[in-house]
CSV table of C-alpha atoms in Angstrom, one decimal:
chain,number,residue,atom,x,y,z
A,2,MET,CA,21.1,0.9,16.2
A,3,THR,CA,20.5,1.1,12.5
A,4,ASP,CA,17.6,-1.6,12.4
A,5,PHE,CA,16.1,-0.3,16.1
A,6,ASP,CA,12.1,-1.0,15.5
A,7,PRO,CA,10.6,0.8,17.9
A,8,ALA,CA,7.2,-1.1,17.8
A,9,ALA,CA,8.6,-4.3,17.9
A,10,ALA,CA,11.0,-3.2,20.7
A,11,LEU,CA,7.9,-2.1,22.9
A,12,ALA,CA,6.2,-5.3,22.0
A,13,ALA,CA,9.1,-7.4,23.3
A,14,ALA,CA,9.8,-5.1,26.3
A,15,ALA,CA,6.2,-5.4,27.5
A,16,GLU,CA,6.3,-8.7,27.2
A,17,GLY,CA,9.6,-8.9,29.5
A,18,ASP,CA,12.6,-8.9,26.9
A,19,GLN,CA,15.3,-7.4,28.6
A,20,LYS,CA,17.1,-6.5,25.2
A,21,ALA,CA,14.5,-5.0,23.9
A,22,TRP,CA,14.2,-3.0,26.7
A,23,ASN,CA,18.4,-2.4,27.0
A,24,ALA,CA,17.8,-1.0,23.0
A,25,ILE,CA,14.9,1.3,23.8
A,26,VAL,CA,16.7,3.1,26.7
A,27,THR,CA,19.8,3.5,24.6
A,28,THR,CA,18.1,4.4,21.5
A,29,TYR,CA,16.0,7.3,24.1
A,30,SER,CA,18.6,8.0,26.3
A,31,SER,CA,20.1,11.3,25.0
A,32,LEU,CA,16.7,12.7,24.4
A,33,VAL,CA,15.4,12.1,28.0
A,34,TRP,CA,18.6,13.4,29.4
A,35,SER,CA,18.2,16.6,27.6
A,36,ILE,CA,15.0,17.1,28.3
A,37,ALA,CA,15.8,17.1,32.1
A,38,ARG,CA,18.9,19.4,31.4
A,39,GLY,CA,16.9,21.6,30.0
A,40,PHE,CA,15.3,22.2,33.5
A,41,ARG,CA,19.0,23.2,34.5
A,42,LEU,CA,18.6,20.5,37.4
A,43,SER,CA,21.5,19.3,39.6
A,44,THR,CA,22.8,16.1,38.4
A,45,ALA,CA,21.0,14.0,40.8
A,46,ASP,CA,17.8,16.1,40.2
A,47,ALA,CA,18.3,15.3,36.7
A,48,GLY,CA,19.2,11.5,36.9
A,49,ASP,CA,15.6,11.4,38.9
A,50,VAL,CA,13.6,12.7,36.4
A,51,VAL,CA,15.1,10.5,33.9
A,52,GLN,CA,14.8,7.2,36.2
A,53,GLY,CA,11.1,8.6,36.7
A,54,THR,CA,10.6,8.9,33.2
A,55,TRP,CA,11.7,5.5,32.3
A,56,LEU,CA,9.8,4.2,35.2
A,57,ARG,CA,6.2,5.6,33.9
A,58,LEU,CA,7.5,3.9,30.8
A,59,VAL,CA,7.3,0.5,32.4
A,60,GLU,CA,4.1,1.2,33.6
A,61,HIS,CA,2.5,2.4,30.4
A,62,LEU,CA,4.7,-0.2,28.0
A,63,HIS,CA,0.9,-1.6,27.1
A,64,ASP,CA,-0.7,1.2,26.7
A,65,ILE,CA,1.3,2.7,24.1
A,66,ARG,CA,-0.5,2.3,20.6
A,67,ASP,CA,1.6,4.4,18.1
A,68,ALA,CA,5.3,3.4,18.9
A,69,GLU,CA,6.6,5.9,16.6
A,70,ARG,CA,5.3,8.8,18.9
A,71,LEU,CA,7.5,7.6,21.6
A,72,PRO,CA,9.9,9.6,21.7
A,73,GLY,CA,7.2,12.7,22.3
A,74,TRP,CA,6.0,10.6,24.2
A,75,LEU,CA,9.2,10.1,26.8
A,76,ALA,CA,9.5,13.7,26.0
A,77,THR,CA,6.5,15.0,27.4
A,78,THR,CA,6.7,12.5,30.4
A,79,ALA,CA,10.0,13.7,31.4
A,80,ARG,CA,9.0,17.4,31.2
A,81,ARG,CA,6.1,16.2,33.2
A,82,GLU,CA,8.7,14.6,35.8
A,83,ALA,CA,11.1,17.3,36.2
A,84,LEU,CA,7.7,20.1,36.8
A,85,ASN,CA,6.8,17.6,39.4
A,86,LEU,CA,10.0,17.4,41.0
A,87,ILE,CA,10.4,21.4,41.3
A,88,ARG,CA,7.0,22.0,42.5
A,89,ARG,CA,7.7,19.0,44.8
A,90,ALA,CA,11.1,20.7,46.1
A,91,GLY,CA,9.4,24.3,46.1
A,92,ARG,CA,12.5,25.7,44.8
A,93,ASP,CA,13.1,28.3,42.2
A,94,LEU,CA,15.5,27.2,39.1
A,95,PRO,CA,19.0,28.2,39.6
A,96,VAL,CA,20.5,30.1,37.1
A,97,ASP,CA,24.6,28.9,37.0
A,98,ASP,CA,24.1,25.1,37.5
A,99,VAL,CA,26.6,23.8,34.7
A,100,ASP,CA,26.6,20.5,37.1
A,101,GLY,CA,24.2,18.8,34.3
A,102,LEU,CA,26.1,20.0,31.3
A,103,GLY,CA,28.5,16.7,32.0
A,104,ALA,CA,31.4,16.8,34.1
A,105,ALA,CA,34.6,15.8,32.9
A,106,ALA,CA,36.1,12.4,33.5
A,107,VAL,CA,39.3,13.4,35.0
A,108,ALA,CA,39.2,16.9,37.6
A,109,PRO,CA,41.0,19.7,35.7
A,110,ALA,CA,43.1,22.2,37.0
A,111,VAL,CA,41.5,24.9,39.3
A,112,ASP,CA,42.6,27.6,36.4
A,113,GLU,CA,40.7,25.3,33.8
A,114,ARG,CA,37.8,24.8,35.8
A,115,LEU,CA,37.4,28.4,36.7
A,116,LEU,CA,38.1,29.5,32.7
A,117,ARG,CA,35.6,26.6,32.0
A,118,ASP,CA,32.6,27.4,34.7
A,119,GLU,CA,32.8,31.1,33.4
A,120,SER,CA,32.6,30.4,29.8
A,121,GLN,CA,29.7,28.0,30.7
A,122,ARG,CA,27.8,30.4,32.8
A,123,VAL,CA,28.3,33.5,30.1
A,124,LEU,CA,26.8,31.1,27.4
A,125,TRP,CA,23.9,30.5,29.5
A,126,GLN,CA,23.2,33.3,30.2
A,127,ALA,CA,23.3,34.7,26.6
A,128,VAL,CA,21.0,31.3,26.2
A,129,SER,CA,18.8,32.9,28.4
A,130,ARG,CA,18.3,36.0,26.4
A,131,LEU,CA,17.1,34.1,23.5
A,132,SER,CA,13.6,33.1,22.5
A,133,HIS,CA,11.6,30.5,24.7
A,134,GLY,CA,11.6,28.1,21.8
A,135,CYS,CA,15.2,29.0,20.7
A,136,GLN,CA,16.5,28.1,24.7
A,137,ARG,CA,14.6,24.7,23.9
A,138,LEU,CA,16.1,23.7,20.9
A,139,LEU,CA,19.3,24.6,21.5
A,140,ARG,CA,19.2,22.9,25.1
A,141,VAL,CA,17.8,19.6,23.6
A,142,MET,CA,20.7,20.0,20.5
A,143,PHE,CA,23.5,20.0,22.9
A,144,ALA,CA,23.0,16.7,24.9
A,145,ASP,CA,25.8,14.6,24.1
A,146,PRO,CA,25.3,12.5,22.3
A,147,ALA,CA,23.0,14.6,20.1
A,148,PRO,CA,19.7,13.0,19.3
A,149,SER,CA,18.9,12.9,15.9
A,150,TYR,CA,16.4,15.7,13.9
A,151,GLU,CA,13.3,12.8,14.4
A,152,THR,CA,14.1,12.6,18.2
A,153,VAL,CA,14.4,16.3,18.4
A,154,GLY,CA,11.0,17.2,16.1
A,155,ALA,CA,9.4,14.6,17.9
A,156,ALA,CA,10.3,15.8,21.8
A,157,LEU,CA,9.6,19.4,20.7
A,158,ASP,CA,6.8,19.3,18.0
A,159,ILE,CA,8.3,20.6,15.3
A,160,PRO,CA,8.2,19.3,11.8
A,161,ILE,CA,11.7,17.8,11.2
A,162,GLY,CA,12.3,20.1,8.1
A,163,SER,CA,12.4,23.0,10.2
A,164,ILE,CA,14.9,22.2,12.6
A,165,GLY,CA,18.0,23.3,10.5
A,166,PRO,CA,16.6,26.3,9.6
A,167,THR,CA,15.8,27.2,13.2
A,168,ARG,CA,19.0,26.1,14.7
A,169,ALA,CA,20.6,28.3,12.2
A,170,ARG,CA,18.8,31.2,13.2
A,171,CYS,CA,18.7,30.3,16.9
A,172,LEU,CA,22.7,30.3,16.7
A,173,ALA,CA,23.0,33.4,14.5
A,174,GLY,CA,21.0,34.9,17.4
A,175,LEU,CA,23.4,33.5,19.9
A,176,ARG,CA,26.3,34.8,18.1
A,177,SER,CA,24.9,38.3,18.0
A,178,ILE,CA,24.4,38.4,21.7
A,179,MET,CA,27.7,36.9,22.7
A,180,THR,CA,29.7,39.4,20.4
A,181,ASP,CA,27.6,42.4,21.7
């Protein structure tokens, strides 16, 4: 949405405007999903985190004073929801869970699926060897559709101007790991 105004949308949603609420969800949905996926949760658990994040927003629509900080608020809330879910489940994070990365609409042939799964496993193992900051940045930027730099900056609390160079360094590091 080119004319999306976060302050107007929040105010209207707080008054019960369904179109405003839908605009908020559409604008920030990929951000919330990317944060949930960053915890390597199953698709169902990531969905619970996303749903919980939107519920918290509904509960706090009247409390948010600076609408420009909404992406950061949503990112923080999604992280807290994910950590709470993990804590409640009392389990470790799976290393090779690729369900949260998005499944194909049509099931591929078994050999194609095996090759894809192996490629993704190798990729995520390589990503896990990067610094924590690079892992977080790449997980958010790998969201589909990719969030804007403004959204990424707010979600990860980094200046917009440093996202591109940091991303380039992280990808160079990933490329180096993958060619070792």
